Coordinates of C-alpha atoms in Angstrom, one line a residue:
Chain E
M1 CA 7.3 -48.6 -7.1
T2 CA 8.0 -46.7 -3.6
R3 CA 9.3 -48.7 -1.1
T4 CA 7.3 -48.9 2.3
N5 CA 9.2 -50.8 4.8
P6 CA 12.3 -49.0 6.5
V7 CA 15.9 -50.2 5.4
L8 CA 18.3 -50.9 8.1
A9 CA 21.8 -50.9 8.0
D10 CA 24.4 -52.0 11.0
I11 CA 26.8 -49.1 11.5
A12 CA 30.1 -49.3 14.2
I13 CA 31.0 -45.4 15.2
H14 CA 33.1 -43.9 18.1
V15 CA 31.3 -41.4 20.1
D16 CA 33.3 -39.8 22.6
G17 CA 36.0 -42.2 22.8
D18 CA 33.6 -45.3 22.9
K19 CA 33.0 -47.7 20.1
R20 CA 29.1 -48.0 19.5
Q21 CA 27.4 -50.8 17.1
L22 CA 23.9 -49.9 16.3
S23 CA 21.4 -50.6 13.7
V24 CA 20.1 -47.6 11.7
D25 CA 17.2 -47.2 9.6
T26 CA 18.9 -45.3 6.6
R27 CA 16.8 -42.2 7.1
T28 CA 18.4 -41.9 10.5
T29 CA 20.3 -38.5 10.7
L30 CA 23.7 -38.8 13.2
L31 CA 22.1 -36.3 15.4
D32 CA 18.9 -38.7 15.8
A33 CA 20.9 -41.3 16.4
L34 CA 23.2 -40.1 18.8
R35 CA 20.3 -38.7 21.0
D36 CA 17.5 -41.3 20.5
Q37 CA 19.5 -44.6 20.0
L38 CA 22.8 -43.9 21.8
G39 CA 21.6 -41.6 24.6
V40 CA 24.1 -38.9 23.8
T41 CA 22.0 -35.9 24.0
S42 CA 24.2 -32.9 24.1
P43 CA 23.8 -32.2 20.5
K44 CA 20.5 -30.3 20.6
K45 CA 18.2 -30.3 17.6
G46 CA 17.4 -26.7 16.9
C47 CA 15.7 -26.4 13.6
D48 CA 16.8 -29.7 11.9
H49 CA 17.7 -27.8 8.7
G50 CA 21.5 -26.9 9.3
Q51 CA 20.7 -23.8 10.1
C52 CA 21.0 -22.9 13.6
G53 CA 24.3 -25.1 14.7
A54 CA 23.0 -26.4 18.2
C55 CA 23.4 -29.9 17.0
T56 CA 27.3 -29.1 15.9
V57 CA 29.8 -32.1 16.9
L58 CA 33.2 -32.7 15.8
L59 CA 33.2 -35.5 13.3
D60 CA 36.6 -36.9 12.2
G61 CA 37.9 -33.9 13.9
R62 CA 35.8 -31.3 12.0
R63 CA 32.7 -29.3 12.9
V64 CA 29.5 -30.3 11.3
V65 CA 25.9 -30.1 11.5
S66 CA 24.9 -33.6 12.9
C67 CA 21.1 -32.9 11.6
L68 CA 22.3 -33.1 7.7
A69 CA 24.6 -36.1 8.2
L70 CA 23.0 -39.6 7.7
A71 CA 24.3 -41.9 10.3
V72 CA 24.7 -44.5 7.6
A73 CA 27.0 -42.6 5.8
N74 CA 29.5 -42.2 8.7
D75 CA 29.8 -45.8 9.3
G76 CA 33.1 -45.8 11.0
A77 CA 33.4 -42.3 11.9
E78 CA 34.8 -41.0 15.1
I79 CA 32.5 -38.2 17.0
V80 CA 33.2 -35.9 19.7
T81 CA 30.1 -34.1 21.0
A82 CA 30.3 -31.8 23.8
Q83 CA 30.1 -34.0 26.5
G84 CA 33.1 -35.9 25.3
L85 CA 35.4 -32.7 25.5
A86 CA 36.4 -32.9 29.1
D87 CA 39.3 -35.1 30.5
G88 CA 37.6 -36.5 33.5
D89 CA 36.7 -33.6 35.7
D90 CA 38.5 -31.2 33.9
L91 CA 36.7 -29.4 31.3
H92 CA 38.0 -28.5 27.8
P93 CA 39.3 -25.2 28.0
V94 CA 36.7 -23.9 25.6
Q95 CA 34.0 -25.2 28.1
Q96 CA 35.7 -23.4 31.0
A97 CA 35.9 -20.3 29.5
F98 CA 32.0 -20.4 28.4
L99 CA 31.7 -21.0 32.3
D100 CA 34.1 -18.1 33.5
R101 CA 32.8 -15.6 30.7
D102 CA 29.1 -16.6 31.3
G103 CA 29.0 -17.3 27.7
L104 CA 25.3 -18.5 27.6
Q105 CA 21.9 -17.9 29.4
C106 CA 19.4 -20.8 28.6
G107 CA 22.2 -23.0 27.5
Y108 CA 20.3 -24.9 24.6
C109 CA 22.6 -23.8 21.9
T110 CA 25.9 -24.3 24.4
P111 CA 27.1 -27.7 23.6
G112 CA 26.9 -26.8 19.7
Q113 CA 28.7 -23.4 20.4
V114 CA 31.4 -25.2 22.2
C115 CA 32.0 -27.8 19.6
S116 CA 31.8 -25.1 16.8
A117 CA 34.3 -23.1 18.8
V118 CA 36.7 -26.3 19.3
G119 CA 36.6 -27.0 15.4
M120 CA 37.0 -23.3 14.6
L121 CA 40.3 -22.6 16.7
R122 CA 41.5 -25.8 15.1
E123 CA 40.5 -24.4 11.5
V124 CA 42.4 -21.1 12.7
Q125 CA 45.4 -22.9 13.7
E126 CA 45.6 -24.9 10.6
G127 CA 45.8 -21.0 8.7
W128 CA 42.3 -21.2 7.0
P129 CA 41.4 -17.7 6.2
S130 CA 37.9 -16.9 6.6
H131 CA 35.1 -14.2 4.5
V132 CA 36.7 -11.0 6.7
T133 CA 40.3 -12.0 6.3
G134 CA 41.8 -9.3 4.6
D135 CA 44.7 -10.9 2.8
L136 CA 43.9 -14.6 2.1
A137 CA 47.6 -15.5 1.7
A138 CA 49.0 -14.1 5.3
P139 CA 48.6 -15.9 8.4
V140 CA 45.6 -15.4 10.4
E141 CA 45.0 -13.0 13.6
L142 CA 41.9 -14.3 15.7
T143 CA 40.2 -10.7 16.1
D144 CA 36.9 -10.4 17.3
E145 CA 35.6 -9.9 13.7
E146 CA 37.2 -12.9 13.1
I147 CA 35.3 -14.8 15.8
R148 CA 31.9 -13.5 14.8
E149 CA 32.4 -14.4 11.5
R150 CA 33.4 -17.8 12.0
M151 CA 31.1 -18.7 14.5
S152 CA 27.9 -17.1 12.3
G153 CA 26.5 -20.7 11.9
N154 CA 25.8 -21.1 15.6
L155 CA 22.4 -19.0 16.5
C156 CA 21.7 -18.0 20.1
R157 CA 18.3 -17.0 20.4
C158 CA 19.4 -15.4 24.1
G159 CA 21.7 -13.1 22.6
A160 CA 24.7 -14.3 24.4
Y161 CA 26.9 -13.4 21.8
A162 CA 29.1 -10.8 23.3
N163 CA 30.2 -13.2 26.2
I164 CA 30.6 -16.0 23.6
V165 CA 33.0 -14.0 21.7
A166 CA 34.9 -13.2 25.0
A167 CA 34.8 -16.6 25.8
I168 CA 36.4 -18.0 22.7
R169 CA 39.1 -15.4 22.6
E170 CA 40.0 -16.3 26.1
A171 CA 40.1 -20.1 25.3
A172 CA 42.4 -19.1 22.2
E173 CA 44.7 -17.0 24.0
Chain Z
M1 CA 10.7 -39.3 4.5
K2 CA 10.2 -42.4 2.5
P3 CA 12.5 -45.5 3.0
F4 CA 15.4 -45.6 0.9
E5 CA 18.5 -48.1 0.0
Y6 CA 21.9 -46.7 0.6
V7 CA 25.2 -47.7 -1.0
R8 CA 28.8 -46.0 -0.4
A9 CA 30.3 -46.2 -3.8
D10 CA 34.1 -47.4 -4.4
D11 CA 33.7 -47.3 -8.1
A12 CA 32.7 -44.2 -10.3
T13 CA 31.5 -46.0 -13.1
Q14 CA 29.5 -48.6 -11.1
A15 CA 28.2 -45.5 -8.9
V16 CA 27.0 -43.9 -12.2
A17 CA 25.5 -47.4 -13.4
M18 CA 23.5 -47.7 -10.2
V19 CA 22.2 -44.5 -10.5
A20 CA 21.4 -44.2 -14.2
E21 CA 19.3 -47.4 -14.2
R22 CA 16.9 -46.3 -11.6
P23 CA 15.2 -43.3 -12.4
N24 CA 14.5 -42.5 -8.8
A25 CA 18.1 -42.7 -7.6
R26 CA 20.4 -39.8 -6.6
F27 CA 23.9 -39.3 -6.0
L28 CA 25.0 -38.3 -2.2
G29 CA 27.3 -35.8 -1.6
G30 CA 27.7 -33.9 1.8
G31 CA 24.0 -33.9 1.7
T32 CA 23.5 -30.2 2.9
N33 CA 21.0 -29.5 0.2
L34 CA 19.7 -33.1 -0.5
V35 CA 19.3 -34.1 3.1
D36 CA 17.4 -31.2 3.9
H37 CA 15.1 -31.6 0.9
M38 CA 14.2 -35.0 1.8
K39 CA 13.3 -33.8 5.2
L40 CA 11.1 -31.2 3.5
G41 CA 9.3 -33.7 1.3
L42 CA 10.5 -32.3 -2.1
V43 CA 12.4 -35.1 -2.9
E44 CA 12.0 -38.7 -2.5
P45 CA 14.9 -41.1 -3.7
E46 CA 14.9 -44.8 -3.3
L47 CA 18.4 -45.2 -3.4
L48 CA 21.2 -43.1 -2.4
V49 CA 24.6 -43.7 -3.8
D50 CA 27.3 -42.0 -1.9
V51 CA 30.0 -40.4 -3.9
T52 CA 32.1 -39.4 -1.4
A53 CA 34.6 -42.0 -1.1
L54 CA 35.4 -41.9 -4.7
P55 CA 39.2 -40.6 -5.1
F56 CA 37.8 -37.4 -6.1
N57 CA 39.1 -35.6 -3.3
R58 CA 42.5 -33.9 -4.6
V59 CA 43.0 -30.6 -5.7
E60 CA 45.7 -30.6 -8.5
P61 CA 47.9 -28.3 -10.7
L62 CA 47.4 -29.4 -14.4
P63 CA 50.1 -29.4 -16.9
D64 CA 49.1 -26.0 -18.7
G65 CA 49.0 -24.2 -15.4
G66 CA 45.2 -24.8 -14.6
V67 CA 43.9 -26.5 -11.5
R68 CA 41.8 -29.7 -11.2
I69 CA 39.4 -29.7 -8.3
G70 CA 38.0 -33.1 -7.5
A71 CA 34.3 -33.3 -7.1
A72 CA 34.5 -34.5 -3.7
V73 CA 36.7 -31.6 -2.6
R74 CA 34.9 -29.9 0.5
N75 CA 34.2 -26.3 0.1
S76 CA 36.5 -25.4 3.4
D77 CA 39.5 -27.1 2.2
L78 CA 39.2 -25.8 -1.3
A79 CA 38.8 -22.4 0.1
A80 CA 42.1 -23.1 2.1
N81 CA 44.1 -24.4 -0.5
P82 CA 47.5 -22.5 -1.2
L83 CA 47.0 -22.7 -5.3
V84 CA 43.3 -21.5 -5.0
R85 CA 44.1 -18.7 -2.6
Q86 CA 47.1 -17.2 -4.6
N87 CA 46.1 -17.9 -8.1
Y88 CA 42.2 -17.7 -7.6
P89 CA 41.4 -15.5 -5.0
V90 CA 38.0 -14.9 -6.1
L91 CA 36.8 -18.6 -5.7
A92 CA 38.3 -18.8 -2.0
A93 CA 36.6 -15.5 -1.4
A94 CA 33.2 -16.6 -3.2
L95 CA 33.7 -20.2 -1.2
L96 CA 34.3 -18.2 2.2
S97 CA 31.5 -16.0 2.2
G98 CA 28.8 -19.0 1.2
A99 CA 26.7 -20.9 4.1
S100 CA 28.7 -21.4 7.5
G101 CA 31.8 -23.4 8.9
Q102 CA 29.8 -26.4 9.7
L103 CA 28.2 -26.5 6.1
R104 CA 31.4 -25.7 4.2
N105 CA 33.2 -28.7 6.1
L106 CA 30.3 -31.0 4.6
A107 CA 29.6 -29.4 1.4
T108 CA 31.6 -30.6 -1.6
T109 CA 32.4 -29.1 -4.9
G110 CA 30.0 -31.3 -7.2
G111 CA 27.0 -31.1 -5.0
N112 CA 27.4 -27.0 -4.8
L113 CA 27.0 -27.2 -8.6
V114 CA 23.9 -29.4 -8.6
Q115 CA 22.2 -27.8 -5.8
R116 CA 18.5 -26.9 -6.2
T117 CA 18.0 -23.2 -7.8
R118 CA 15.1 -22.4 -5.6
C119 CA 12.8 -19.8 -3.9
P120 CA 11.1 -20.2 -0.8
Y121 CA 7.8 -21.2 -2.7
F122 CA 9.8 -24.1 -4.0
Q123 CA 10.7 -25.1 -0.2
T124 CA 7.0 -25.4 1.1
L125 CA 4.8 -28.1 0.0
Y126 CA 1.4 -26.1 -0.2
T127 CA 2.2 -23.5 -2.5
P128 CA 2.1 -23.6 -6.3
C129 CA 5.2 -24.1 -7.9
N130 CA 6.5 -25.0 -11.4
K131 CA 9.6 -26.0 -10.5
R132 CA 8.5 -28.2 -7.6
E133 CA 5.3 -29.4 -9.8
P134 CA 5.3 -28.4 -13.2
G135 CA 2.2 -26.8 -14.5
S136 CA 1.3 -25.7 -10.8
G137 CA 2.1 -21.9 -11.4
C138 CA 4.3 -19.6 -9.9
S139 CA 3.5 -18.3 -6.5
A140 CA 6.8 -15.9 -6.7
I141 CA 5.7 -13.7 -9.7
T142 CA 2.8 -12.1 -8.0
G143 CA 3.9 -12.9 -4.3
H144 CA 6.7 -12.1 -2.4
N145 CA 9.7 -11.8 -4.8
R146 CA 12.2 -9.7 -3.0
E147 CA 15.5 -12.1 -3.5
H148 CA 14.3 -13.2 -6.8
A149 CA 15.7 -12.9 -10.5
I150 CA 16.1 -9.8 -12.6
L151 CA 18.0 -11.5 -15.6
G152 CA 17.0 -14.3 -17.5
A153 CA 13.8 -15.5 -15.7
S154 CA 10.4 -16.4 -17.2
Q155 CA 6.9 -16.5 -16.8
A156 CA 7.2 -20.0 -15.0
C157 CA 10.0 -19.3 -12.7
V158 CA 11.8 -16.3 -11.2
A159 CA 14.2 -18.3 -8.9
T160 CA 17.6 -17.6 -8.1
H161 CA 20.7 -19.9 -7.8
P162 CA 22.3 -19.6 -4.6
S163 CA 25.7 -20.8 -4.8
D164 CA 28.5 -18.4 -4.3
M165 CA 31.4 -20.6 -5.6
A166 CA 29.8 -21.4 -9.0
V167 CA 29.5 -17.3 -9.7
A168 CA 33.5 -17.1 -9.2
L169 CA 33.9 -20.3 -11.2
T170 CA 31.5 -18.7 -14.0
A171 CA 33.9 -15.6 -14.0
L172 CA 37.0 -18.0 -14.1
G173 CA 35.3 -19.8 -17.2
A174 CA 35.8 -23.4 -15.3
T175 CA 34.9 -26.5 -17.4
V176 CA 33.1 -29.5 -15.5
R177 CA 34.1 -33.0 -16.3
V178 CA 31.1 -35.5 -16.3
L179 CA 31.1 -39.4 -16.0
G180 CA 28.0 -40.7 -17.7
P181 CA 26.7 -44.2 -18.7
A182 CA 28.2 -43.4 -22.2
G183 CA 31.6 -42.3 -20.8
E184 CA 33.1 -38.9 -20.1
R185 CA 32.2 -35.4 -21.5
V186 CA 33.5 -31.8 -20.5
V187 CA 30.8 -29.2 -20.0
P188 CA 31.6 -25.6 -19.9
I189 CA 30.6 -24.3 -16.6
G190 CA 28.4 -21.5 -18.4
E191 CA 26.3 -24.4 -20.2
L192 CA 26.0 -26.6 -16.7
N193 CA 22.8 -24.4 -15.1
R194 CA 19.9 -23.7 -17.4
L195 CA 17.7 -20.4 -17.4
P196 CA 14.2 -21.7 -16.3
G197 CA 12.1 -21.2 -19.8
D198 CA 9.4 -22.9 -19.9
E199 CA 11.3 -26.0 -17.8
P200 CA 11.9 -24.9 -14.6
H201 CA 12.0 -28.0 -13.0
Q202 CA 15.1 -28.9 -15.0
D203 CA 18.3 -26.9 -13.2
T204 CA 21.0 -28.4 -15.3
T205 CA 21.7 -29.9 -18.6
L206 CA 22.8 -33.2 -16.9
N207 CA 21.2 -36.2 -17.7
H208 CA 20.1 -38.3 -15.0
G209 CA 22.8 -40.4 -14.1
E210 CA 25.3 -38.2 -14.8
L211 CA 28.4 -37.4 -12.3
I212 CA 30.3 -34.7 -11.9
T213 CA 33.8 -35.7 -11.5
A214 CA 35.9 -32.8 -11.3
V215 CA 35.7 -29.1 -12.0
D216 CA 39.2 -27.5 -14.0
L217 CA 40.1 -24.1 -13.7
P218 CA 42.1 -22.6 -16.7
A219 CA 45.4 -21.0 -16.4
L220 CA 44.5 -17.5 -16.1
P221 CA 46.8 -15.2 -15.0
L222 CA 44.5 -12.1 -14.5
A223 CA 42.7 -14.0 -11.7
K224 CA 45.3 -13.1 -9.5
R225 CA 43.6 -9.8 -9.4
S226 CA 40.3 -11.2 -8.6
A227 CA 37.4 -10.4 -6.2
Y228 CA 34.3 -11.7 -4.9
Y229 CA 31.7 -9.1 -3.6
K230 CA 28.7 -10.5 -2.1
V231 CA 25.5 -8.1 -0.6
R232 CA 23.4 -9.6 1.8
D233 CA 20.4 -8.7 4.2
R234 CA 22.9 -9.5 7.1
A235 CA 27.1 -9.5 7.7
S236 CA 27.5 -13.4 7.3
Y237 CA 25.4 -16.5 6.6
A238 CA 23.0 -15.3 4.2
F239 CA 22.6 -15.9 0.4
A240 CA 23.3 -13.0 -1.8
Q241 CA 20.7 -10.2 -2.8
V242 CA 23.5 -9.6 -5.6
S243 CA 27.1 -10.8 -5.8
A244 CA 29.9 -10.2 -8.0
A245 CA 32.7 -12.2 -9.3
I246 CA 35.5 -10.0 -11.1
A247 CA 39.0 -10.6 -12.6
V248 CA 40.8 -8.0 -14.3
D249 CA 43.8 -7.1 -16.0
I250 CA 44.5 -3.4 -16.5
H251 CA 48.1 -1.9 -18.1
S252 CA 48.6 1.9 -18.6
G253 CA 45.1 2.9 -17.7
V254 CA 43.2 0.7 -20.1
V255 CA 41.4 -2.6 -19.5
R256 CA 43.2 -5.4 -21.2
D257 CA 41.0 -8.2 -20.1
V258 CA 38.1 -8.6 -18.1
R259 CA 36.0 -11.6 -16.7
V260 CA 32.5 -10.6 -15.2
A261 CA 29.8 -12.8 -13.4
L262 CA 27.0 -12.2 -11.3
G263 CA 25.2 -14.0 -8.3
G264 CA 21.8 -13.7 -7.1
V265 CA 20.2 -12.1 -10.2
A266 CA 19.4 -15.0 -12.2
H267 CA 18.2 -18.9 -12.4
K268 CA 22.0 -19.8 -13.1
P269 CA 25.2 -17.8 -12.2
W270 CA 25.2 -14.9 -14.7
R271 CA 28.3 -14.3 -16.9
A272 CA 28.3 -10.8 -17.8
H273 CA 29.3 -11.1 -21.6
R274 CA 27.5 -7.6 -22.2
A275 CA 29.9 -5.4 -19.5
E276 CA 32.7 -7.7 -20.3
A277 CA 32.6 -6.6 -24.0
L278 CA 32.5 -3.0 -23.2
L279 CA 35.0 -2.9 -20.8
R280 CA 37.6 -4.8 -23.0
G281 CA 39.9 -2.3 -24.5
A282 CA 38.2 0.8 -22.9
P283 CA 39.8 3.2 -20.3
A284 CA 39.4 2.1 -16.5
T285 CA 37.3 5.1 -15.5
E286 CA 34.2 5.1 -13.5
D287 CA 32.4 5.9 -16.6
V288 CA 33.0 3.4 -18.3
F289 CA 32.4 0.9 -15.4
R290 CA 28.9 2.5 -15.1
A291 CA 28.2 2.1 -18.5
A292 CA 29.2 -1.7 -18.6
A293 CA 27.1 -2.1 -15.8
D294 CA 24.2 -0.2 -17.6
A295 CA 24.8 -2.4 -20.7
E296 CA 24.5 -5.6 -18.6
L297 CA 21.4 -4.5 -17.0
A298 CA 19.6 -3.2 -20.1
E299 CA 17.5 -6.0 -20.1
A300 CA 16.8 -6.4 -16.3
K301 CA 13.2 -7.3 -15.6
P302 CA 12.7 -6.2 -12.0
L303 CA 9.6 -7.9 -10.0
S304 CA 7.3 -5.9 -7.9
D305 CA 9.8 -6.0 -4.9
N306 CA 13.2 -6.2 -6.1
G307 CA 13.8 -3.0 -8.3
F308 CA 16.5 -2.4 -5.8
K309 CA 18.8 -5.3 -7.2
V310 CA 19.3 -3.0 -10.6
P311 CA 21.1 0.1 -8.7
M312 CA 22.7 -2.7 -6.3
V313 CA 24.2 -4.7 -9.3
R314 CA 25.3 -1.2 -11.1
N315 CA 26.9 -0.1 -7.4
T316 CA 28.4 -3.3 -7.1
L317 CA 29.9 -3.7 -10.3
V318 CA 31.3 0.2 -10.3
S319 CA 32.5 -0.5 -7.1
V320 CA 34.7 -3.8 -7.0
L321 CA 36.2 -2.4 -10.4
R322 CA 37.4 0.7 -9.1
R323 CA 38.9 -1.0 -6.3
L324 CA 40.5 -3.6 -8.5
A325 CA 41.8 -0.7 -10.6
R326 CA 43.5 1.0 -7.7
E327 CA 45.3 -2.2 -6.9
H328 CA 47.0 -1.9 -10.1

């Protein structure tokens, strides 16, 4: 028999430093919980199928697409969105570099790009190789080719890629 | 999406019991395939049992020199694991060629193996598809079939298995540890996924309620010289048109042992037994490599749009073998 009534669950998540308690329909994605229930609108809904990266947030320190994560499955999680990256009025170095290098046009993909870049730079620091890393056992050098490969999960339909790569290179230095 | 109950499992036996007793219950791993398919209306579970908190999140050396990979290990962690990078580079390379950084951080080892074998017609609700709706017909055979199977397909289904990781595991001869209501069993990787036959809605040989708990890699010294090569329509973040996972041991110009598996060509990761048989004991020359590829492709049946995959498989096998031979 098919269930017809929504199933609700109480969860608590930390969002950009604040503990938020909410009741979610089990069907709610983390993205919809953030945007529609908590008013945290920096993660954007692009494709809603994990293909465009506009909804990227840092989940317990790692970049993920929030459109394929269920809110109910992330009770207790620590989430940082693009709007929680800055320290007061001081932008995160990646945010500042996107401004300095003009790494955007319409800006819709930008919060996802920025979160993805922050997560990606941590992965490089951890020594994680990528598809274009020649020697899987050697230390990683963050070339432009590496940046492009590692950021391939974030689409920019304006095509600001050249400046996005420049911004990330600058932030990494 | 239909409403569903959600349970975060903290005990594997209980998780298995919960799913086994309800035909419309599913295990939830990273969700990158299941949640997407729930959004598309392809699957409508009434209960999700989340298995990501079970203690299957470690990569451990085995006493015999192999490695045990917990089913909940994320694709990104597995690709970055030093043991895997050193002893099984083909597996790290395959993982890194799949999906995107964000998806690899979510996707699990077990979930990657049981992701649906699929094609664009499966993913739309308004075209016939025997996999989605048994008996409704296959839209791809007479439709757009550029990315579809050339080996082991049937009149009922020509979809391909999209995993890169599974192609590497197939070449390595991994074994899959499964927990079911009746206890544990071990499934050789080659027997996990099915060819479509006349039951394309069955992707795997797992019974309902059976949970993958780990994947064991055998001790395999030749895997240190192994490579994964993926041919796709764009340089990153795309499924394979054709891929090859190869490990080879060449001594004094002769192939002593070799493992070959292909991706993007069949309903399951395709172990190239015929090519391996021809290569083993033969001189490591380009003519032999080409003959081995041709032996594997002898029964290839390309569709209207994917004839290019036959020479693409041949060229891929020859060039990867040539490169690995040069490194010896």
